[in-house]
Amino acid sequence: MWRDVQTAWTEAVNQIKQRWPETDATYLTGIKGDRHLFVGHLADRHDLTLSEAAEAVQDWMWERASAQCSHPEDCRVIVAE
């Protein structure tokens, strides 16, 4: 699933900025989809622990996958990748 986010990173940055407005678009563009750097940036900008930020990213990925799946039960497998 994260590979899909990385592949469409420019689009993802726009979605990230909408969901987490305190993130920096220039920084996000520069990290080119590196999940660990994204989680760290999110934690820093939104005053979250790394664990909280990682969970927020996982939730966001679930929502993205759910929107793309015709059968929600299939999405659980996609997000777990």
CSV table of N, CA, C and O in Angstrom, one decimal:
chain,number,residue,atom,x,y,z
A,1,MET,N,0.8,-1.2,0.0
A,1,MET,CA,0.0,0.0,0.0
A,1,MET,C,0.9,1.3,0.0
A,1,MET,O,0.6,2.2,-0.7
A,2,TRP,N,1.9,1.3,0.8
A,2,TRP,CA,2.7,2.5,0.8
A,2,TRP,C,3.4,2.8,-0.5
A,2,TRP,O,3.6,3.9,-0.9
A,3,ARG,N,3.7,1.7,-1.2
A,3,ARG,CA,4.3,1.9,-2.6
A,3,ARG,C,3.3,2.7,-3.5
A,3,ARG,O,3.8,3.5,-4.3
A,4,ASP,N,2.0,2.4,-3.3
A,4,ASP,CA,1.0,3.2,-4.1
A,4,ASP,C,1.1,4.7,-3.7
A,4,ASP,O,1.0,5.6,-4.6
A,5,VAL,N,1.3,5.0,-2.4
A,5,VAL,CA,1.4,6.4,-2.0
A,5,VAL,C,2.6,7.0,-2.6
A,5,VAL,O,2.6,8.1,-3.1
A,6,GLN,N,3.8,6.3,-2.5
A,6,GLN,CA,5.0,6.8,-3.1
A,6,GLN,C,4.9,7.1,-4.6
A,6,GLN,O,5.4,8.1,-5.1
A,7,THR,N,4.3,6.1,-5.3
A,7,THR,CA,4.1,6.3,-6.7
A,7,THR,C,3.4,7.6,-7.1
A,7,THR,O,3.7,8.2,-8.1
A,8,ALA,N,2.4,7.9,-6.3
A,8,ALA,CA,1.6,9.1,-6.6
A,8,ALA,C,1.9,10.2,-5.5
A,8,ALA,O,1.0,10.8,-5.0
A,9,TRP,N,3.2,10.4,-5.2
A,9,TRP,CA,3.5,11.2,-4.1
A,9,TRP,C,3.1,12.7,-4.2
A,9,TRP,O,2.6,13.3,-3.3
A,10,THR,N,3.2,13.2,-5.4
A,10,THR,CA,2.7,14.6,-5.6
A,10,THR,C,1.3,14.8,-5.3
A,10,THR,O,0.9,15.7,-4.6
A,11,GLU,N,0.4,13.8,-5.7
A,11,GLU,CA,-1.0,13.9,-5.4
A,11,GLU,C,-1.2,13.7,-3.9
A,11,GLU,O,-2.0,14.3,-3.2
A,12,ALA,N,-0.4,12.8,-3.3
A,12,ALA,CA,-0.5,12.5,-1.9
A,12,ALA,C,-0.1,13.7,-1.0
A,12,ALA,O,-0.8,14.0,0.0
A,13,VAL,N,0.9,14.5,-1.5
A,13,VAL,CA,1.3,15.7,-0.8
A,13,VAL,C,0.1,16.7,-0.7
A,13,VAL,O,-0.2,17.2,0.4
A,14,ASN,N,-0.7,16.8,-1.7
A,14,ASN,CA,-1.9,17.7,-1.7
A,14,ASN,C,-2.9,17.2,-0.7
A,14,ASN,O,-3.5,17.9,0.1
A,15,GLN,N,-3.1,15.9,-0.7
A,15,GLN,CA,-4.1,15.3,0.3
A,15,GLN,C,-3.5,15.4,1.7
A,15,GLN,O,-4.3,15.7,2.7
A,16,ILE,N,-2.3,15.3,1.9
A,16,ILE,CA,-1.6,15.4,3.2
A,16,ILE,C,-1.8,16.8,3.8
A,16,ILE,O,-2.2,17.1,4.9
A,17,LYS,N,-1.6,17.8,2.9
A,17,LYS,CA,-1.7,19.2,3.3
A,17,LYS,C,-3.2,19.5,3.7
A,17,LYS,O,-3.4,20.3,4.6
A,18,GLN,N,-4.1,18.9,3.0
A,18,GLN,CA,-5.5,19.1,3.4
A,18,GLN,C,-5.8,18.5,4.7
A,18,GLN,O,-6.5,19.1,5.5
A,19,ARG,N,-5.3,17.3,5.0
A,19,ARG,CA,-5.6,16.7,6.2
A,19,ARG,C,-4.8,17.2,7.4
A,19,ARG,O,-5.3,17.3,8.5
A,20,TRP,N,-3.5,17.5,7.1
A,20,TRP,CA,-2.7,18.0,8.2
A,20,TRP,C,-2.0,19.3,7.7
A,20,TRP,O,-0.9,19.3,7.2
A,21,PRO,N,-2.8,20.4,7.9
A,21,PRO,CA,-2.4,21.7,7.4
A,21,PRO,C,-1.0,22.2,7.9
A,21,PRO,O,-0.4,23.1,7.2
A,22,GLU,N,-0.6,21.8,9.0
A,22,GLU,CA,0.7,22.3,9.6
A,22,GLU,C,1.9,21.7,8.9
A,22,GLU,O,3.0,22.1,9.2
A,23,THR,N,1.7,20.7,8.0
A,23,THR,CA,2.9,20.1,7.3
A,23,THR,C,3.4,21.0,6.3
A,23,THR,O,2.7,21.9,5.8
A,24,ASP,N,4.6,20.9,5.9
A,24,ASP,CA,5.3,21.7,5.0
A,24,ASP,C,5.4,21.1,3.6
A,24,ASP,O,6.1,20.0,3.5
A,25,ALA,N,4.7,21.6,2.6
A,25,ALA,CA,4.6,21.0,1.3
A,25,ALA,C,6.0,20.9,0.6
A,25,ALA,O,6.3,19.9,0.0
A,26,THR,N,6.9,21.9,0.8
A,26,THR,CA,8.2,21.8,0.3
A,26,THR,C,9.0,20.6,0.9
A,26,THR,O,9.7,19.9,0.2
A,27,TYR,N,8.9,20.5,2.2
A,27,TYR,CA,9.6,19.4,2.9
A,27,TYR,C,9.0,18.0,2.4
A,27,TYR,O,9.8,17.1,2.0
A,28,LEU,N,7.7,18.0,2.3
A,28,LEU,CA,7.1,16.7,1.9
A,28,LEU,C,7.5,16.3,0.5
A,28,LEU,O,7.8,15.2,0.2
A,29,THR,N,7.5,17.3,-0.4
A,29,THR,CA,7.9,17.0,-1.8
A,29,THR,C,9.4,16.5,-1.8
A,29,THR,O,9.7,15.6,-2.5
A,30,GLY,N,10.2,17.1,-1.0
A,30,GLY,CA,11.6,16.7,-0.9
A,30,GLY,C,11.9,15.3,-0.4
A,30,GLY,O,12.9,14.7,-0.8
A,31,ILE,N,11.0,14.8,0.4
A,31,ILE,CA,11.2,13.4,1.0
A,31,ILE,C,10.8,12.3,0.1
A,31,ILE,O,11.1,11.1,0.4
A,32,LYS,N,10.1,12.7,-1.0
A,32,LYS,CA,9.7,11.7,-2.0
A,32,LYS,C,9.1,10.4,-1.5
A,32,LYS,O,9.4,9.4,-2.0
A,33,GLY,N,8.2,10.6,-0.6
A,33,GLY,CA,7.4,9.4,-0.1
A,33,GLY,C,8.1,8.6,0.9
A,33,GLY,O,7.6,7.5,1.2
A,34,ASP,N,9.2,9.0,1.6
A,34,ASP,CA,9.8,8.3,2.6
A,34,ASP,C,8.9,8.3,3.8
A,34,ASP,O,8.7,9.3,4.5
A,35,ARG,N,8.4,7.1,4.1
A,35,ARG,CA,7.4,7.0,5.2
A,35,ARG,C,7.9,7.4,6.6
A,35,ARG,O,7.2,8.1,7.3
A,36,HIS,N,9.1,7.0,6.9
A,36,HIS,CA,9.6,7.3,8.2
A,36,HIS,C,9.9,8.8,8.4
A,36,HIS,O,9.6,9.4,9.4
A,37,LEU,N,10.4,9.4,7.3
A,37,LEU,CA,10.5,10.9,7.4
A,37,LEU,C,9.2,11.6,7.5
A,37,LEU,O,9.0,12.6,8.2
A,38,PHE,N,8.2,11.1,6.7
A,38,PHE,CA,6.9,11.7,6.8
A,38,PHE,C,6.3,11.6,8.2
A,38,PHE,O,5.8,12.6,8.7
A,39,VAL,N,6.4,10.4,8.8
A,39,VAL,CA,5.8,10.2,10.1
A,39,VAL,C,6.5,11.2,11.1
A,39,VAL,O,5.9,11.8,12.0
A,40,GLY,N,7.8,11.3,11.0
A,40,GLY,CA,8.6,12.2,11.9
A,40,GLY,C,8.2,13.6,11.7
A,40,GLY,O,8.0,14.4,12.7
A,41,HIS,N,8.0,14.1,10.5
A,41,HIS,CA,7.6,15.4,10.2
A,41,HIS,C,6.1,15.7,10.7
A,41,HIS,O,5.9,16.7,11.3
A,42,LEU,N,5.3,14.7,10.5
A,42,LEU,CA,3.9,14.9,11.0
A,42,LEU,C,3.9,15.0,12.5
A,42,LEU,O,3.2,15.8,13.1
A,43,ALA,N,4.7,14.1,13.2
A,43,ALA,CA,4.7,14.2,14.6
A,43,ALA,C,5.2,15.6,15.1
A,43,ALA,O,4.7,16.2,16.0
A,44,ASP,N,6.3,16.1,14.4
A,44,ASP,CA,6.9,17.3,14.8
A,44,ASP,C,5.9,18.5,14.6
A,44,ASP,O,5.7,19.3,15.5
A,45,ARG,N,5.3,18.5,13.4
A,45,ARG,CA,4.4,19.6,13.1
A,45,ARG,C,3.1,19.7,13.8
A,45,ARG,O,2.4,20.7,13.9
A,46,HIS,N,2.6,18.5,14.2
A,46,HIS,CA,1.3,18.4,14.8
A,46,HIS,C,1.4,18.0,16.3
A,46,HIS,O,0.4,17.6,16.9
A,47,ASP,N,2.6,18.1,16.9
A,47,ASP,CA,2.8,17.9,18.3
A,47,ASP,C,2.2,16.5,18.7
A,47,ASP,O,1.4,16.4,19.6
A,48,LEU,N,2.6,15.5,17.9
A,48,LEU,CA,2.2,14.1,18.2
A,48,LEU,C,3.5,13.3,18.6
A,48,LEU,O,4.6,13.6,18.2
A,49,THR,N,3.3,12.2,19.2
A,49,THR,CA,4.4,11.2,19.4
A,49,THR,C,4.6,10.5,18.1
A,49,THR,O,3.7,10.5,17.2
A,50,LEU,N,5.7,9.9,17.9
A,50,LEU,CA,5.9,9.1,16.7
A,50,LEU,C,4.9,8.0,16.5
A,50,LEU,O,4.4,7.7,15.4
A,51,SER,N,4.5,7.4,17.7
A,51,SER,CA,3.5,6.4,17.6
A,51,SER,C,2.1,6.9,17.2
A,51,SER,O,1.4,6.3,16.3
A,52,GLU,N,1.7,8.1,17.7
A,52,GLU,CA,0.5,8.7,17.3
A,52,GLU,C,0.5,9.1,15.8
A,52,GLU,O,-0.5,8.9,15.1
A,53,ALA,N,1.6,9.6,15.4
A,53,ALA,CA,1.7,10.0,14.0
A,53,ALA,C,1.7,8.8,13.1
A,53,ALA,O,1.0,8.8,12.0
A,54,ALA,N,2.3,7.7,13.4
A,54,ALA,CA,2.3,6.5,12.6
A,54,ALA,C,0.9,5.9,12.6
A,54,ALA,O,0.4,5.5,11.5
A,55,GLU,N,0.2,6.0,13.7
A,55,GLU,CA,-1.2,5.5,13.7
A,55,GLU,C,-2.1,6.4,12.8
A,55,GLU,O,-3.0,6.0,12.1
A,56,ALA,N,-1.9,7.7,12.8
A,56,ALA,CA,-2.6,8.7,12.0
A,56,ALA,C,-2.4,8.4,10.5
A,56,ALA,O,-3.3,8.4,9.7
A,57,VAL,N,-1.1,8.1,10.2
A,57,VAL,CA,-0.8,7.7,8.8
A,57,VAL,C,-1.5,6.4,8.4
A,57,VAL,O,-2.0,6.3,7.3
A,58,GLN,N,-1.5,5.5,9.3
A,58,GLN,CA,-2.1,4.2,9.0
A,58,GLN,C,-3.6,4.4,8.8
A,58,GLN,O,-4.2,3.8,7.9
A,59,ASP,N,-4.3,5.2,9.6
A,59,ASP,CA,-5.7,5.5,9.4
A,59,ASP,C,-5.9,6.2,8.1
A,59,ASP,O,-6.9,5.9,7.4
A,60,TRP,N,-5.1,7.1,7.7
A,60,TRP,CA,-5.2,7.8,6.4
A,60,TRP,C,-5.1,6.8,5.3
A,60,TRP,O,-5.9,6.9,4.3
A,61,MET,N,-4.1,5.9,5.4
A,61,MET,CA,-4.0,4.9,4.4
A,61,MET,C,-5.2,4.0,4.3
A,61,MET,O,-5.6,3.6,3.2
A,62,TRP,N,-5.8,3.7,5.4
A,62,TRP,CA,-7.0,2.8,5.4
A,62,TRP,C,-8.1,3.6,4.7
A,62,TRP,O,-8.8,3.0,3.9
A,63,GLU,N,-8.3,4.9,5.0
A,63,GLU,CA,-9.3,5.6,4.3
A,63,GLU,C,-9.1,5.7,2.8
A,63,GLU,O,-10.0,5.6,2.0
A,64,ARG,N,-7.9,5.9,2.4
A,64,ARG,CA,-7.5,5.9,0.9
A,64,ARG,C,-7.8,4.6,0.3
A,64,ARG,O,-8.4,4.5,-0.8
A,65,ALA,N,-7.5,3.5,1.0
A,65,ALA,CA,-7.7,2.2,0.4
A,65,ALA,C,-9.2,1.9,0.4
A,65,ALA,O,-9.7,1.3,-0.6
A,66,SER,N,-9.9,2.2,1.4
A,66,SER,CA,-11.3,2.0,1.4
A,66,SER,C,-12.1,2.7,0.3
A,66,SER,O,-13.0,2.1,-0.3
A,67,ALA,N,-11.6,3.9,0.0
A,67,ALA,CA,-12.2,4.6,-1.1
A,67,ALA,C,-12.0,4.0,-2.5
A,67,ALA,O,-12.7,4.1,-3.4
A,68,GLN,N,-10.9,3.2,-2.6
A,68,GLN,CA,-10.5,2.5,-3.8
A,68,GLN,C,-11.0,1.1,-3.9
A,68,GLN,O,-10.9,0.5,-5.0
A,69,CYS,N,-11.5,0.5,-2.8
A,69,CYS,CA,-11.9,-0.9,-2.9
A,69,CYS,C,-13.4,-1.1,-3.0
A,69,CYS,O,-14.1,-0.4,-2.4
A,70,SER,N,-13.7,-2.1,-3.8
A,70,SER,CA,-15.1,-2.3,-4.0
A,70,SER,C,-15.7,-3.2,-2.9
A,70,SER,O,-16.8,-3.2,-2.6
A,71,HIS,N,-14.8,-4.0,-2.2
A,71,HIS,CA,-15.1,-4.8,-1.1
A,71,HIS,C,-14.2,-4.4,0.1
A,71,HIS,O,-13.1,-4.8,0.1
A,72,PRO,N,-14.8,-3.7,1.1
A,72,PRO,CA,-13.9,-3.2,2.2
A,72,PRO,C,-13.1,-4.3,2.9
A,72,PRO,O,-12.0,-4.0,3.4
A,73,GLU,N,-13.6,-5.5,3.0
A,73,GLU,CA,-12.8,-6.5,3.7
A,73,GLU,C,-11.5,-6.8,2.9
A,73,GLU,O,-10.6,-7.2,3.5
A,74,ASP,N,-11.5,-6.6,1.6
A,74,ASP,CA,-10.3,-6.8,0.9
A,74,ASP,C,-9.2,-5.7,1.2
A,74,ASP,O,-8.0,-5.9,1.0
A,75,CYS,N,-9.7,-4.5,1.6
A,75,CYS,CA,-8.8,-3.4,1.9
A,75,CYS,C,-7.9,-3.7,3.1
A,75,CYS,O,-6.8,-3.2,3.2
A,76,ARG,N,-8.3,-4.5,4.0
A,76,ARG,CA,-7.5,-4.8,5.2
A,76,ARG,C,-6.2,-5.4,4.8
A,76,ARG,O,-5.2,-5.1,5.3
A,77,VAL,N,-6.2,-6.2,3.8
A,77,VAL,CA,-5.0,-6.9,3.3
A,77,VAL,C,-4.1,-5.8,2.7
A,77,VAL,O,-2.9,-5.8,2.9
A,78,ILE,N,-4.7,-4.9,1.9
A,78,ILE,CA,-3.9,-3.9,1.2
A,78,ILE,C,-3.2,-3.0,2.2
A,78,ILE,O,-2.0,-2.7,2.0
A,79,VAL,N,-3.9,-2.5,3.2
A,79,VAL,CA,-3.3,-1.6,4.1
A,79,VAL,C,-2.2,-2.3,4.9
A,79,VAL,O,-1.2,-1.6,5.3
A,80,ALA,N,-2.3,-3.6,5.2
A,80,ALA,CA,-1.3,-4.3,6.0
A,80,ALA,C,0.0,-4.4,5.3
A,80,ALA,O,1.0,-4.7,5.9
A,81,GLU,N,0.1,-4.2,4.0
A,81,GLU,CA,1.3,-4.4,3.2
A,81,GLU,C,2.4,-3.5,3.7
A,81,GLU,O,2.2,-2.4,4.0
